[in-house]
mmCIF file of C-alpha atoms and ligand atoms in Angstrom:
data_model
loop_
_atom_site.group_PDB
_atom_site.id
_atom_site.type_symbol
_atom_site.label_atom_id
_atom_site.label_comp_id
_atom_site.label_asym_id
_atom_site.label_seq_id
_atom_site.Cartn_x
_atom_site.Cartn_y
_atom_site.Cartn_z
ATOM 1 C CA UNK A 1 168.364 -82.905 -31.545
ATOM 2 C CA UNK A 2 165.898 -80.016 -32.668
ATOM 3 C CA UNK A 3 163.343 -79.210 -30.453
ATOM 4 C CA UNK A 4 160.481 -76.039 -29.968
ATOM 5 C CA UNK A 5 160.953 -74.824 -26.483
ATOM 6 C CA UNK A 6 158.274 -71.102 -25.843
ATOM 7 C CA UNK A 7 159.601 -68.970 -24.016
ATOM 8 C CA UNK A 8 156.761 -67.203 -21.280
ATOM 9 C CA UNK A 9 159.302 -64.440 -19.647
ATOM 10 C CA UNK A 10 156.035 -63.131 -18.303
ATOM 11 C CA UNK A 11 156.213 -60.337 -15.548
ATOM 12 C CA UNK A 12 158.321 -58.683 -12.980
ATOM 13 C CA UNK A 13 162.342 -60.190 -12.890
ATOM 14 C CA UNK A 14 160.994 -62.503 -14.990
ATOM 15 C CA UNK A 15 162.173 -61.678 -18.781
ATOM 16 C CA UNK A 16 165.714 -61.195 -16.523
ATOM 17 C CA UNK A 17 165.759 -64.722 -15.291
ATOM 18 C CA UNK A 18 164.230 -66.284 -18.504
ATOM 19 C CA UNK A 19 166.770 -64.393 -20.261
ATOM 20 C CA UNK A 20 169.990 -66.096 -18.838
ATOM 21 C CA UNK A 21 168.287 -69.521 -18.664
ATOM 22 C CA UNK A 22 167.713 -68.844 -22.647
ATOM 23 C CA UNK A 23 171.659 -68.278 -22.706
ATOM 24 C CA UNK A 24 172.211 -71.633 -20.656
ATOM 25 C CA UNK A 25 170.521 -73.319 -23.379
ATOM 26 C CA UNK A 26 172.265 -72.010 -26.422
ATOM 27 C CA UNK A 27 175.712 -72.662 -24.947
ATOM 28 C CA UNK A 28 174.355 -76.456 -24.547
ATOM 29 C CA UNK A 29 173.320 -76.527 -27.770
ATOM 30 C CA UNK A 30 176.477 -75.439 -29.130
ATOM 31 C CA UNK A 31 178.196 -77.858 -27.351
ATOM 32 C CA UNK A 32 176.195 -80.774 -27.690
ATOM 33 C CA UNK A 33 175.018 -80.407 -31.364
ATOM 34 C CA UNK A 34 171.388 -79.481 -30.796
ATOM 35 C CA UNK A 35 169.161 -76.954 -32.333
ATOM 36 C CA UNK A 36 166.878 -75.288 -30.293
ATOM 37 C CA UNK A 37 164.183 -72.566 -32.068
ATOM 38 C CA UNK A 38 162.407 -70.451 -29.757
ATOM 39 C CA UNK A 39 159.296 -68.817 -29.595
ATOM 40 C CA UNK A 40 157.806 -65.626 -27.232
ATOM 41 C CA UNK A 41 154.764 -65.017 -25.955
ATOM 42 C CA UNK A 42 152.808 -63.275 -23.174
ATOM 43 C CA UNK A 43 151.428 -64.454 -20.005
ATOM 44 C CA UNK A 44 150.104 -62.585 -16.543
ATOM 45 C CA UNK A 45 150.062 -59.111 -16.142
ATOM 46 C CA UNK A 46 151.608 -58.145 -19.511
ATOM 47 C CA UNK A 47 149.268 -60.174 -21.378
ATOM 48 C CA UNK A 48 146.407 -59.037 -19.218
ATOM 49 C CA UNK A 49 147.844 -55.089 -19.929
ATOM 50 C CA UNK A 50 148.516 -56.167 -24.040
ATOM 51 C CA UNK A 51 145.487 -58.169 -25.020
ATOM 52 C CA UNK A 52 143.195 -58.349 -22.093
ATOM 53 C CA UNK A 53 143.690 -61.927 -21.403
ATOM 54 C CA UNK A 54 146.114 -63.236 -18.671
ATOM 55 C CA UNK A 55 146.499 -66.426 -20.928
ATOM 56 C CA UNK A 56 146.146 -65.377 -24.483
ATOM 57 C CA UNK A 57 144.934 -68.079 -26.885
ATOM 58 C CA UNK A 58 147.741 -67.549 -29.463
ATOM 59 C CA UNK A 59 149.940 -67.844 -26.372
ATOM 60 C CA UNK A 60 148.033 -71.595 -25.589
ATOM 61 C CA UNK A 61 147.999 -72.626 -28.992
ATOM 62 C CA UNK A 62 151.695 -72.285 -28.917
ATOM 63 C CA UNK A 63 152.384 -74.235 -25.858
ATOM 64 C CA UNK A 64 150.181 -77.185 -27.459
ATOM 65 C CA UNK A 65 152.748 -77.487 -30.033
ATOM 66 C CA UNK A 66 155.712 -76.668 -27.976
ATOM 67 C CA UNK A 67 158.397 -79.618 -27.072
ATOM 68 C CA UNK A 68 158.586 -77.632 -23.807
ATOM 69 C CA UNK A 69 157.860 -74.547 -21.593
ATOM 70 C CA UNK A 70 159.885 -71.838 -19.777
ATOM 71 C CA UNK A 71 158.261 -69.320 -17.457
ATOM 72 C CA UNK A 72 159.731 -66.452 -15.929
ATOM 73 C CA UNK A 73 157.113 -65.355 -13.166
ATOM 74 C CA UNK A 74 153.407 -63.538 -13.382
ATOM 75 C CA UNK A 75 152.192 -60.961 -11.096
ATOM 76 C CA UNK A 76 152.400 -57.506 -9.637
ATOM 77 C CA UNK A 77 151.204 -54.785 -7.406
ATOM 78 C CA UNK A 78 149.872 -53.135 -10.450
ATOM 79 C CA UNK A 79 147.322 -55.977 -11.139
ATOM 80 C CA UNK A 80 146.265 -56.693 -7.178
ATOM 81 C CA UNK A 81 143.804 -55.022 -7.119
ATOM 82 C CA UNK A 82 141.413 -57.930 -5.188
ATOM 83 C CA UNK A 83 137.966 -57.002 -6.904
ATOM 84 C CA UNK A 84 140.295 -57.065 -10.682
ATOM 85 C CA UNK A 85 137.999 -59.121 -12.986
ATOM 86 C CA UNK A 86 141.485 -60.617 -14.384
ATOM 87 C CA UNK A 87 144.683 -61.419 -12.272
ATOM 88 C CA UNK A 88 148.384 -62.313 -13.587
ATOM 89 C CA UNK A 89 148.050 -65.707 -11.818
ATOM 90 C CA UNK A 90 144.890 -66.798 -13.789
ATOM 91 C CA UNK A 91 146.918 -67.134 -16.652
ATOM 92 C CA UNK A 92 149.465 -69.729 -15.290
ATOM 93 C CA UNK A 93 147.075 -71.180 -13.191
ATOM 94 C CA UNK A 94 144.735 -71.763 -16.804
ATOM 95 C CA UNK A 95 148.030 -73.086 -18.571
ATOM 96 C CA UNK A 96 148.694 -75.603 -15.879
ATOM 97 C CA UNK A 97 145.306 -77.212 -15.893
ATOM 98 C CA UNK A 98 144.614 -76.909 -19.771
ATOM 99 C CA UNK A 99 147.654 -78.848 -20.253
ATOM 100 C CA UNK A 100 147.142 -80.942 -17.401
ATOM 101 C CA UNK A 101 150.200 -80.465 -15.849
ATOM 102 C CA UNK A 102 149.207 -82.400 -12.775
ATOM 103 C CA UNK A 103 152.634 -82.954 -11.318
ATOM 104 C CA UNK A 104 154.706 -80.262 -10.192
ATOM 105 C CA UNK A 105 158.350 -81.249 -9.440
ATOM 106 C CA UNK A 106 160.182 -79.078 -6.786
ATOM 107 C CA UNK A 107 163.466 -80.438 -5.616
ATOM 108 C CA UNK A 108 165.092 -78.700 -2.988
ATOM 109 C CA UNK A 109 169.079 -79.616 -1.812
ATOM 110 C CA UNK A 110 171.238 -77.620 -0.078
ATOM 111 C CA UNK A 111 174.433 -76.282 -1.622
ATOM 112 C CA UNK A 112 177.340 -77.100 1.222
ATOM 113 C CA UNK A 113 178.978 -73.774 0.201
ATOM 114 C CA UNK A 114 175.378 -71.905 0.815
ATOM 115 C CA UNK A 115 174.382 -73.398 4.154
ATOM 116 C CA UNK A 116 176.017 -69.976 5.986
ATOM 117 C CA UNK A 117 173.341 -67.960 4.147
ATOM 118 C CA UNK A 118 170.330 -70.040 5.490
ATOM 119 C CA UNK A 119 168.969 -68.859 8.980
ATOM 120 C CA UNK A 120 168.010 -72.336 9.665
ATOM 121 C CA UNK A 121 171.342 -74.038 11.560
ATOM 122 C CA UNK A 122 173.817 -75.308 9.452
ATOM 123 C CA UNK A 123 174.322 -79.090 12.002
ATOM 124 C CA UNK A 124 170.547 -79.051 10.178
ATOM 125 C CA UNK A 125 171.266 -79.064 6.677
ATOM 126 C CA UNK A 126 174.133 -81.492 6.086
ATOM 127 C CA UNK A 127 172.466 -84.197 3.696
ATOM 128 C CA UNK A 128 169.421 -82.712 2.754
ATOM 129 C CA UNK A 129 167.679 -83.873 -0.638
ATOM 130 C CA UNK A 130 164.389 -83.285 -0.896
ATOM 131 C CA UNK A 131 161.718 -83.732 -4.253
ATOM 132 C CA UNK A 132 158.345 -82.291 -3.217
ATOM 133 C CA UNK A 133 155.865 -83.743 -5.959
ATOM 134 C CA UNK A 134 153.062 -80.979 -5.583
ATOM 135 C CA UNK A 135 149.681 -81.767 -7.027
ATOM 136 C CA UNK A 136 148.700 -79.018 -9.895
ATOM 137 C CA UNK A 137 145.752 -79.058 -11.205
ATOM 138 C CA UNK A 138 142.988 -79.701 -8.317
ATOM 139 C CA UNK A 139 142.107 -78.993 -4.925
ATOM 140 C CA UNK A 140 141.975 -75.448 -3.397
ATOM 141 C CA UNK A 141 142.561 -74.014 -6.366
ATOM 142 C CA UNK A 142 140.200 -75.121 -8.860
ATOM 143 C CA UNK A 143 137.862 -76.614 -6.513
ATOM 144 C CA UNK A 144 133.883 -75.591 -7.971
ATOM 145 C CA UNK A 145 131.469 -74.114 -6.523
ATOM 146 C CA UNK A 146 133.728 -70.780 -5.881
ATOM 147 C CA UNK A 147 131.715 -67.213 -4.882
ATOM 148 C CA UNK A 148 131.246 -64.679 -3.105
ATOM 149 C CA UNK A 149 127.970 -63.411 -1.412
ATOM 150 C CA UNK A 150 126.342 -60.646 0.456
ATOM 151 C CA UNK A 151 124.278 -61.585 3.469
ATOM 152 C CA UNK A 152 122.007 -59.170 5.675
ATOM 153 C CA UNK A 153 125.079 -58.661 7.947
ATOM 154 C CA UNK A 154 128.038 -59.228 5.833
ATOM 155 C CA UNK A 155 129.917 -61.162 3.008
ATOM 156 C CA UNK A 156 130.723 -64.216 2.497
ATOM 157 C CA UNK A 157 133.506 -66.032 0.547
ATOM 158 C CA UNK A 158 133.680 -69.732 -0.519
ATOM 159 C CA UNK A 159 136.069 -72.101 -2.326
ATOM 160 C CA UNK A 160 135.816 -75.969 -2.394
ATOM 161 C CA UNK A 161 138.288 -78.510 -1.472
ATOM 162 C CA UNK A 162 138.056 -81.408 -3.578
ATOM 163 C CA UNK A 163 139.941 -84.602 -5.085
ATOM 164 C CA UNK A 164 138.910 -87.383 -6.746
ATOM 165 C CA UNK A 165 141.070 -91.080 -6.405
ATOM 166 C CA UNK A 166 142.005 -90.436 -10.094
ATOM 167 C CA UNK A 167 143.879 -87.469 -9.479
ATOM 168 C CA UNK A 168 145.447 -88.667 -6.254
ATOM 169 C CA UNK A 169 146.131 -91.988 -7.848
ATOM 170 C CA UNK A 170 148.099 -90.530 -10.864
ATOM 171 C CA UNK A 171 150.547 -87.958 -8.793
ATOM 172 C CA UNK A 172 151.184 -90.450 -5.816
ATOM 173 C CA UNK A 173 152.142 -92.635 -8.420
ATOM 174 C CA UNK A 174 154.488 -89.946 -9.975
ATOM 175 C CA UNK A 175 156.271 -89.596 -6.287
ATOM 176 C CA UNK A 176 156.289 -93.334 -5.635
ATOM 177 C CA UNK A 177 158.214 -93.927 -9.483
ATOM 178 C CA UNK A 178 160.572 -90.535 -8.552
ATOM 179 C CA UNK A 179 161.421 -92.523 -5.014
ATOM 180 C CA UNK A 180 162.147 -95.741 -6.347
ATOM 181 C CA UNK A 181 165.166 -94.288 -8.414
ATOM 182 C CA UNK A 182 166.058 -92.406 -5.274
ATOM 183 C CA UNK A 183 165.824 -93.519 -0.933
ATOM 184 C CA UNK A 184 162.818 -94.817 -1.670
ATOM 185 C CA UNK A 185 160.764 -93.092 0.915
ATOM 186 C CA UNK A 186 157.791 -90.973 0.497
ATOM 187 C CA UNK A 187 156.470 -88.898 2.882
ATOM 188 C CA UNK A 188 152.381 -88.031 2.145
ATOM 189 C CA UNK A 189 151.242 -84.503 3.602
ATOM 190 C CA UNK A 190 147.778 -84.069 4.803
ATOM 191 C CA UNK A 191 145.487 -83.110 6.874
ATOM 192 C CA UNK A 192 143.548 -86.599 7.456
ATOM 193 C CA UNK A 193 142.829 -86.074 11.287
ATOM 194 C CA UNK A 194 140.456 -83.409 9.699
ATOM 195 C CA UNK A 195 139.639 -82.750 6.115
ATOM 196 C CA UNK A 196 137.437 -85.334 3.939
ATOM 197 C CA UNK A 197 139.645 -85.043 0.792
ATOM 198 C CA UNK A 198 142.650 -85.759 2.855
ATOM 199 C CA UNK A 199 141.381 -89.312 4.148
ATOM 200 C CA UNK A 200 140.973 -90.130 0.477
ATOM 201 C CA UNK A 201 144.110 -89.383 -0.119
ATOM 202 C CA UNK A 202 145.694 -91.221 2.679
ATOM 203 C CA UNK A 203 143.533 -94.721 1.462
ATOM 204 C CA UNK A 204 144.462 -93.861 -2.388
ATOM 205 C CA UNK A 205 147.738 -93.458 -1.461
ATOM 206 C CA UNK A 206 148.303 -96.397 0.651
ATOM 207 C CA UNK A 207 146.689 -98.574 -2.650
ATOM 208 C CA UNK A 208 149.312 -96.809 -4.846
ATOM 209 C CA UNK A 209 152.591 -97.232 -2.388
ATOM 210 C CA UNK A 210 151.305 -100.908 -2.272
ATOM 211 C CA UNK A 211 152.338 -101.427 -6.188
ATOM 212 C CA UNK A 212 155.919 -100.131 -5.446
ATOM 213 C CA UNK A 213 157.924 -102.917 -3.561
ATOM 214 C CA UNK A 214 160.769 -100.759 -3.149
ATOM 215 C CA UNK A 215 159.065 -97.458 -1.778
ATOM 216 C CA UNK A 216 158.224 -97.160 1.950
ATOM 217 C CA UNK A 217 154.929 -94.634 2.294
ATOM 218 C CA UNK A 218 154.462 -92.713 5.050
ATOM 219 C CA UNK A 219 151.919 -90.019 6.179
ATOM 220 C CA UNK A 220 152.123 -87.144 8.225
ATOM 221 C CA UNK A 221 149.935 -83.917 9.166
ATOM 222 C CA UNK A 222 150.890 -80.916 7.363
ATOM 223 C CA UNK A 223 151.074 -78.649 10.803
ATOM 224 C CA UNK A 224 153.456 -81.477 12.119
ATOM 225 C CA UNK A 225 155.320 -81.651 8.472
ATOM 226 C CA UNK A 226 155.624 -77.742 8.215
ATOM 227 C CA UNK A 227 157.576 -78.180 11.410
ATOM 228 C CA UNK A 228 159.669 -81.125 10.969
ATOM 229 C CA UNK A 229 160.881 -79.903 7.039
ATOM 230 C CA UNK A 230 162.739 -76.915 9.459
ATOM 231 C CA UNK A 231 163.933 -79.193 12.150
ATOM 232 C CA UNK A 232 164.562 -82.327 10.971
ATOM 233 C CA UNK A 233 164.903 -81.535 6.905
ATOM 234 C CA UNK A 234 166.916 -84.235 6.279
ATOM 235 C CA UNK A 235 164.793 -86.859 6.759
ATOM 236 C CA UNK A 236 163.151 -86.682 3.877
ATOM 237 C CA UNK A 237 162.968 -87.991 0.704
ATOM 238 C CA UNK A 238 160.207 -87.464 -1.675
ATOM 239 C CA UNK A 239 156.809 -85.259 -0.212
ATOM 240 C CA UNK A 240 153.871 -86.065 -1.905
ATOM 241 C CA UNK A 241 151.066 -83.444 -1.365
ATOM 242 C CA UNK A 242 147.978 -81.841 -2.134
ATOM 243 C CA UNK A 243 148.065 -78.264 -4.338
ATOM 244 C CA UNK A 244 147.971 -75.899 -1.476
ATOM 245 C CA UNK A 245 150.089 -77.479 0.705
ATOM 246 C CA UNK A 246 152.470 -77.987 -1.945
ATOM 247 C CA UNK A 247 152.562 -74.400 -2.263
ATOM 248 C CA UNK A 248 153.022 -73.352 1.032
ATOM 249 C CA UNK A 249 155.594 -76.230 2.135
ATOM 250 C CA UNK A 250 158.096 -75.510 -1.239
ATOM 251 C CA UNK A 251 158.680 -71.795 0.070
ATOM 252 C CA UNK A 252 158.642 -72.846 3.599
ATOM 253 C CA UNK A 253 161.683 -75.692 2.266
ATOM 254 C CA UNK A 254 163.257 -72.893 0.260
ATOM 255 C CA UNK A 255 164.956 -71.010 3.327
ATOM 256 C CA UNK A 256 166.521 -74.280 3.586
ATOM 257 C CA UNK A 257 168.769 -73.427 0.362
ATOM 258 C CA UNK A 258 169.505 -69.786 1.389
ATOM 259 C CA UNK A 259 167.647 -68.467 -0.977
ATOM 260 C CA UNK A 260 163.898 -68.653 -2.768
ATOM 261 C CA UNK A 261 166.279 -67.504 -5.925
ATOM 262 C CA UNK A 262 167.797 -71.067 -6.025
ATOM 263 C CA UNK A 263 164.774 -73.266 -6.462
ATOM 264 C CA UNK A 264 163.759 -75.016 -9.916
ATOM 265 C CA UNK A 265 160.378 -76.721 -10.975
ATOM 266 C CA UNK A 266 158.839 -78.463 -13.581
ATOM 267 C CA UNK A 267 155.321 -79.547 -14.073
ATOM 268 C CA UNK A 268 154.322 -82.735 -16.233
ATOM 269 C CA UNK A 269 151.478 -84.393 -17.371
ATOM 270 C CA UNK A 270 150.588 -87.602 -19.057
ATOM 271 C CA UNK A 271 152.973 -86.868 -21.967
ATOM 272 C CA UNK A 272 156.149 -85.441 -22.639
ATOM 273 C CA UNK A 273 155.179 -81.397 -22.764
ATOM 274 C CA UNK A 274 156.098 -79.816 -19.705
ATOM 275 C CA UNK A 275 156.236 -76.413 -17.993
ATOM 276 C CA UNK A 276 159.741 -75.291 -16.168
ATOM 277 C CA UNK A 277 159.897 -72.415 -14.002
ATOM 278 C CA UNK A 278 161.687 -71.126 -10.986
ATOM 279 C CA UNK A 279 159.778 -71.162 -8.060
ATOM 280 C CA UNK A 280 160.198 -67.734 -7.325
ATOM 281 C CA UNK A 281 157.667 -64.943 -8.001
ATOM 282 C CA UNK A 282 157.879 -62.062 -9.759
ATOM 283 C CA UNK A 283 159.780 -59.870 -7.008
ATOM 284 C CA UNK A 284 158.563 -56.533 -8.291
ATOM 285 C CA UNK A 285 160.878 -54.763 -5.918
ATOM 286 C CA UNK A 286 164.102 -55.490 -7.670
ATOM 287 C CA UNK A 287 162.625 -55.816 -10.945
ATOM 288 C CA UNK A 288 164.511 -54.498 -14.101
ATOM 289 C CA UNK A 289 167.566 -53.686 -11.850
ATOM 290 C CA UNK A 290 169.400 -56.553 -12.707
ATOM 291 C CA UNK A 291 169.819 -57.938 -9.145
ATOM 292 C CA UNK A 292 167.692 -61.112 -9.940
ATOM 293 C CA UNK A 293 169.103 -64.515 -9.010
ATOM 294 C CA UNK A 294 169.147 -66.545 -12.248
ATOM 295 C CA UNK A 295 169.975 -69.831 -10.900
ATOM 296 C CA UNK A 296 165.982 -71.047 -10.693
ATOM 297 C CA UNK A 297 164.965 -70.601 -13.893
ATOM 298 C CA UNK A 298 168.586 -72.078 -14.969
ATOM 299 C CA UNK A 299 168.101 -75.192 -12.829
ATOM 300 C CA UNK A 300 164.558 -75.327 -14.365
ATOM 301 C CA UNK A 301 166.253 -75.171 -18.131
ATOM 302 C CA UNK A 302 168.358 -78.511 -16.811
ATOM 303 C CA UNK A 303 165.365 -80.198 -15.359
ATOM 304 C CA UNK A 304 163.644 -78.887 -19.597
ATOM 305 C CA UNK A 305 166.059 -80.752 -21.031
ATOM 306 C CA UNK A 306 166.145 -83.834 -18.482
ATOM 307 C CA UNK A 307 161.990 -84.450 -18.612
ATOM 308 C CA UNK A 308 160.863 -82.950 -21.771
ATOM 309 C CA UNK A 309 163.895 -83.335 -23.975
ATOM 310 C CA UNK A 310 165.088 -86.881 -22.419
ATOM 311 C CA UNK A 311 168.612 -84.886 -22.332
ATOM 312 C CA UNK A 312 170.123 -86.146 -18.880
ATOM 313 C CA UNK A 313 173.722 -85.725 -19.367
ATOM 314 C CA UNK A 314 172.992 -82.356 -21.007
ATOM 315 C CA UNK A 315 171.272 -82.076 -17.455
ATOM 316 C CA UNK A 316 173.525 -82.875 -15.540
ATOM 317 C CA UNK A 317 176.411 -80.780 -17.377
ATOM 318 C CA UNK A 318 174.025 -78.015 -16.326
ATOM 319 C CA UNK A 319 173.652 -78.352 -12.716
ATOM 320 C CA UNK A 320 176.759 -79.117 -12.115
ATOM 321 C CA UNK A 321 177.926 -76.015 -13.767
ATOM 322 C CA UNK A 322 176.019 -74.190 -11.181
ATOM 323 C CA UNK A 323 177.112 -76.064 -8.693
ATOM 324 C CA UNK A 324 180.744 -75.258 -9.441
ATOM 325 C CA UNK A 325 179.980 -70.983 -10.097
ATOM 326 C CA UNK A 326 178.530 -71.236 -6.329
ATOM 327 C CA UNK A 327 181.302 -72.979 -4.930
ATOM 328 C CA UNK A 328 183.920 -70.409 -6.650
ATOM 329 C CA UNK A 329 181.770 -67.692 -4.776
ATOM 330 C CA UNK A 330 179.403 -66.643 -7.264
ATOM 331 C CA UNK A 331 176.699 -64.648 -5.313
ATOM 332 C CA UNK A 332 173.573 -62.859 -5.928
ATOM 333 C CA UNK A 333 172.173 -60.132 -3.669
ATOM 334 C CA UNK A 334 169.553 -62.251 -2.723
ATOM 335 C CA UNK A 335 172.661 -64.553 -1.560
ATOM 336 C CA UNK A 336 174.766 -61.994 0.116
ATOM 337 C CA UNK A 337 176.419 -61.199 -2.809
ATOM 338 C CA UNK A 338 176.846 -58.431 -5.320
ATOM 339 C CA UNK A 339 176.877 -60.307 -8.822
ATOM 340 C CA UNK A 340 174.182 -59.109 -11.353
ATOM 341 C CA UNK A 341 171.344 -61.374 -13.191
ATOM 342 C CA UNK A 342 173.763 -61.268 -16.236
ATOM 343 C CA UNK A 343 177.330 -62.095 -14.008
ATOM 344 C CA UNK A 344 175.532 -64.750 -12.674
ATOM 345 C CA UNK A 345 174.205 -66.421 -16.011
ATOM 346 C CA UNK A 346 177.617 -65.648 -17.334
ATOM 347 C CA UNK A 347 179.685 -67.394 -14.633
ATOM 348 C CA UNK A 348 177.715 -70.764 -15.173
ATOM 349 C CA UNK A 349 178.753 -70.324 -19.424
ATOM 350 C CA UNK A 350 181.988 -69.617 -18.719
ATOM 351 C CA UNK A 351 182.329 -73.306 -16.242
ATOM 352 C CA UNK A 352 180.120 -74.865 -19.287
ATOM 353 C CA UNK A 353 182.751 -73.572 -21.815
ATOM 354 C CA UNK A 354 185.091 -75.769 -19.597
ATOM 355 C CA UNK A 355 186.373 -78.679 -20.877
ATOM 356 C CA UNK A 356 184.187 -81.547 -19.203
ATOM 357 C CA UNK A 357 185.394 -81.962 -15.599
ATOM 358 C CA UNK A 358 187.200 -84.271 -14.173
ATOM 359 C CA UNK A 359 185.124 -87.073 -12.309
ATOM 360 C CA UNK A 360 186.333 -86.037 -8.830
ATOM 361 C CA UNK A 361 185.111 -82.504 -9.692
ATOM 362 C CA UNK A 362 182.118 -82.705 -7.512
ATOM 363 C CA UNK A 363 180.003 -85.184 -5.391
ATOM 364 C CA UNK A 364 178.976 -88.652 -7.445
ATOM 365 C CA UNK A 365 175.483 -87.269 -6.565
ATOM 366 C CA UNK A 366 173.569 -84.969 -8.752
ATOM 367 C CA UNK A 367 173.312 -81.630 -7.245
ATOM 368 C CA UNK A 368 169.835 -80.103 -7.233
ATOM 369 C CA UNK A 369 167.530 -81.689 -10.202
ATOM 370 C CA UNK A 370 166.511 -85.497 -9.792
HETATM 371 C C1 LIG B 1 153.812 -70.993 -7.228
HETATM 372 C C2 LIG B 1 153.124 -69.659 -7.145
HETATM 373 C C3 LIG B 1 151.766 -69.768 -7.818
HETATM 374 C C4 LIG B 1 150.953 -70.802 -7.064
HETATM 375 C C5 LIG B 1 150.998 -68.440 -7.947
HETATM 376 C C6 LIG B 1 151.802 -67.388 -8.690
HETATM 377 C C7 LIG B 1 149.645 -68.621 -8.556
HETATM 378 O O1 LIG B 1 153.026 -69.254 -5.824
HETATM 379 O O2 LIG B 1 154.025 -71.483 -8.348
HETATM 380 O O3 LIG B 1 154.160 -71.550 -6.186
HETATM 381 O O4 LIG B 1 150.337 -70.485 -6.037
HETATM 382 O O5 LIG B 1 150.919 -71.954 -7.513
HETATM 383 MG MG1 LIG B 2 154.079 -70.490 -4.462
#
């Protein structure tokens, strides 16, 4: 198979990251017979810094005709500036909605060998498997009208929280087709005991989980869900929620893991084209020294070629290659370890270079992805 995949490596550890996923992919090309051709292009605070745009339009034009995205990460202290006319995040917040990219896929599972380096307790994490379907393009973040004022005796600030059916209708939909090839249960996360938009989405949502025989809906607060994802994790299945809470719950479920470092994503629209990228930031602390964890943006690579490419096995040969360098011990610093960006890339080639494992060589279940 050929297929155009652009490359955004964007700011911070991000080129690192991107870097080693890019590696990932050319060693399952080689094996599997496909042809990949690549493409760079700027996004965030480089682009801002290069062409005074966070999202360039020669960078947008090339996602349109892209078979699929990879971001690193955008952002940085040098661009925080809060009164900045332009921020890093503008441009992958522009390139989410512009493609539509309404669904945002985070699964989060918890590597056996890993559960030591999570500060949550281990009796916890045995079992847990969870795909938080995050909603991309609306709410908080785009919600219009957005300013800020001065009044006689001070300033005031105001974003707008808004849905309409249609957008809760289409990525409640997405969760209840993801559950119904998994335990069939999805959890919706709102705030309906106060917020307008969130009672909406509770009635859309029940219409929706009624056209799915085999998915059981249920809904919870998001204080009460923020709470139970820590002490009961395993209980859940797939988490259907609103942008912001999205946001907040998918870091609060990455301590889960051990590590931010481990966590994949990809976000889809109505088609095929769809954006991959770890869920980690751009960690300006450690960047350029090499001590990046690689295995998010490689996870998001395998979830590129599962969802945009229609490459499962490929997948799967993926994730289970990182599945196996974590169980021989491969560790970043962010995991305890001392491995480098590049060890760690190169210790899930070298297990890909393997002849295909044996079919006791790890759990029946996929490890990470869908
Ligand atoms: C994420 C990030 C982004 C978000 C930022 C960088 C705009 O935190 O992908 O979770 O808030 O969506
Ligand atoms: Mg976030």
């Amino acid at each position: 198979m050929k297929a155009r995949i652009v490359l955004l490596p964007g700011d911070g550890i991000g080129p690192e990251v991107v870097a080693e996923a890019r590696v990932v992919l050319n060693v399952v090309a080689a094996a599997f017979g496909h042809e990949w051709s690549y493409s760079e292009h700027l996004i965030g605070g480089c682009a801002i810094d290069r062409t005074g745009q966070a999202l360039p339009t020669e960078t947008l034009a090339a996602c349109r005709q892209a078979d699929a995205i990879l971001l690193g990460a955008v952002g940085g202290p040098q661009w925080d500036d809060p009164s900045a006319e332009l921020r890093p995040e503008d441009g992958l917040l522009a390139l989410r909605r512009k493609l539509d990219l309404f669904g945002n896929l985070r699964p989060v599972k918890v590597h056996p060998a890993l559960a030591a380096a999570s500060p949550v307790k281990n009796n916890r994490l045995a079992g847990v498997d969870i795909l938080v379907v995050r909603e991309l393009t609306s709410g908080l973040y785009f919600g219009q009208p957005r300013w800020r004022e001065t009044l006689s005796d001070g300033v005031r600030a105001v974003d707008t929280l808004s849905y309409t059916d249609a957008e809760i209708r289409r990525v409640v939909r997405l969760a209840c087709r993801l559950a119904s090839a998994r335990r069939g249960l999805v959890t919706s996360i709102d705030k309906a005991n106060v917020l307008e938009s969130s009672r909406l989405w509770r009635n859309v949502a029940d219409d929706v989980a009624g056209e799915f025989s085999d998915v059981t809906l249920e809904h919870q607060l998001i204080d009460s869900a923020a709470m139970r994802l820590i002490s009961d994790p395993a209980e859940f299945d797939v988490i259907v929620t609103q942008n912001m809470f999205g946001d907040i719950l998918t870091d609060e479920a990455s301590v889960l893991t051990g590590s931010l470092g481990m966590l994949p994503s990809a976000s889809l629209g109505a088609n095929n084209l769809g954006l991959y990228e770890p869920v980690h930031g751009s960690a300006p602390d450690i960047a350029g020294e090499g001590k990046a964890n690689p295995v998010g943006a490689i996870l998001s690579a395998a979830m590129l070629l599962r969802h945009s490419l229609g490459l499962v096995d490929e997948a799967e040969v993926v994730e289970r290659a990182v599945y196996q360098a974590i169980e021989d011990g491969a560790r970043t610093h962010d995991l305890g370890g001392d491995l480098a960006t590049r060890a760690m890339g190169a210790a899930v080639c070298e297990i890909l270079d393997r002849p295909y494992p044996a079919a006791d060589w790890l759990p029946a279940r996929r490890f990470l992805c869908l």
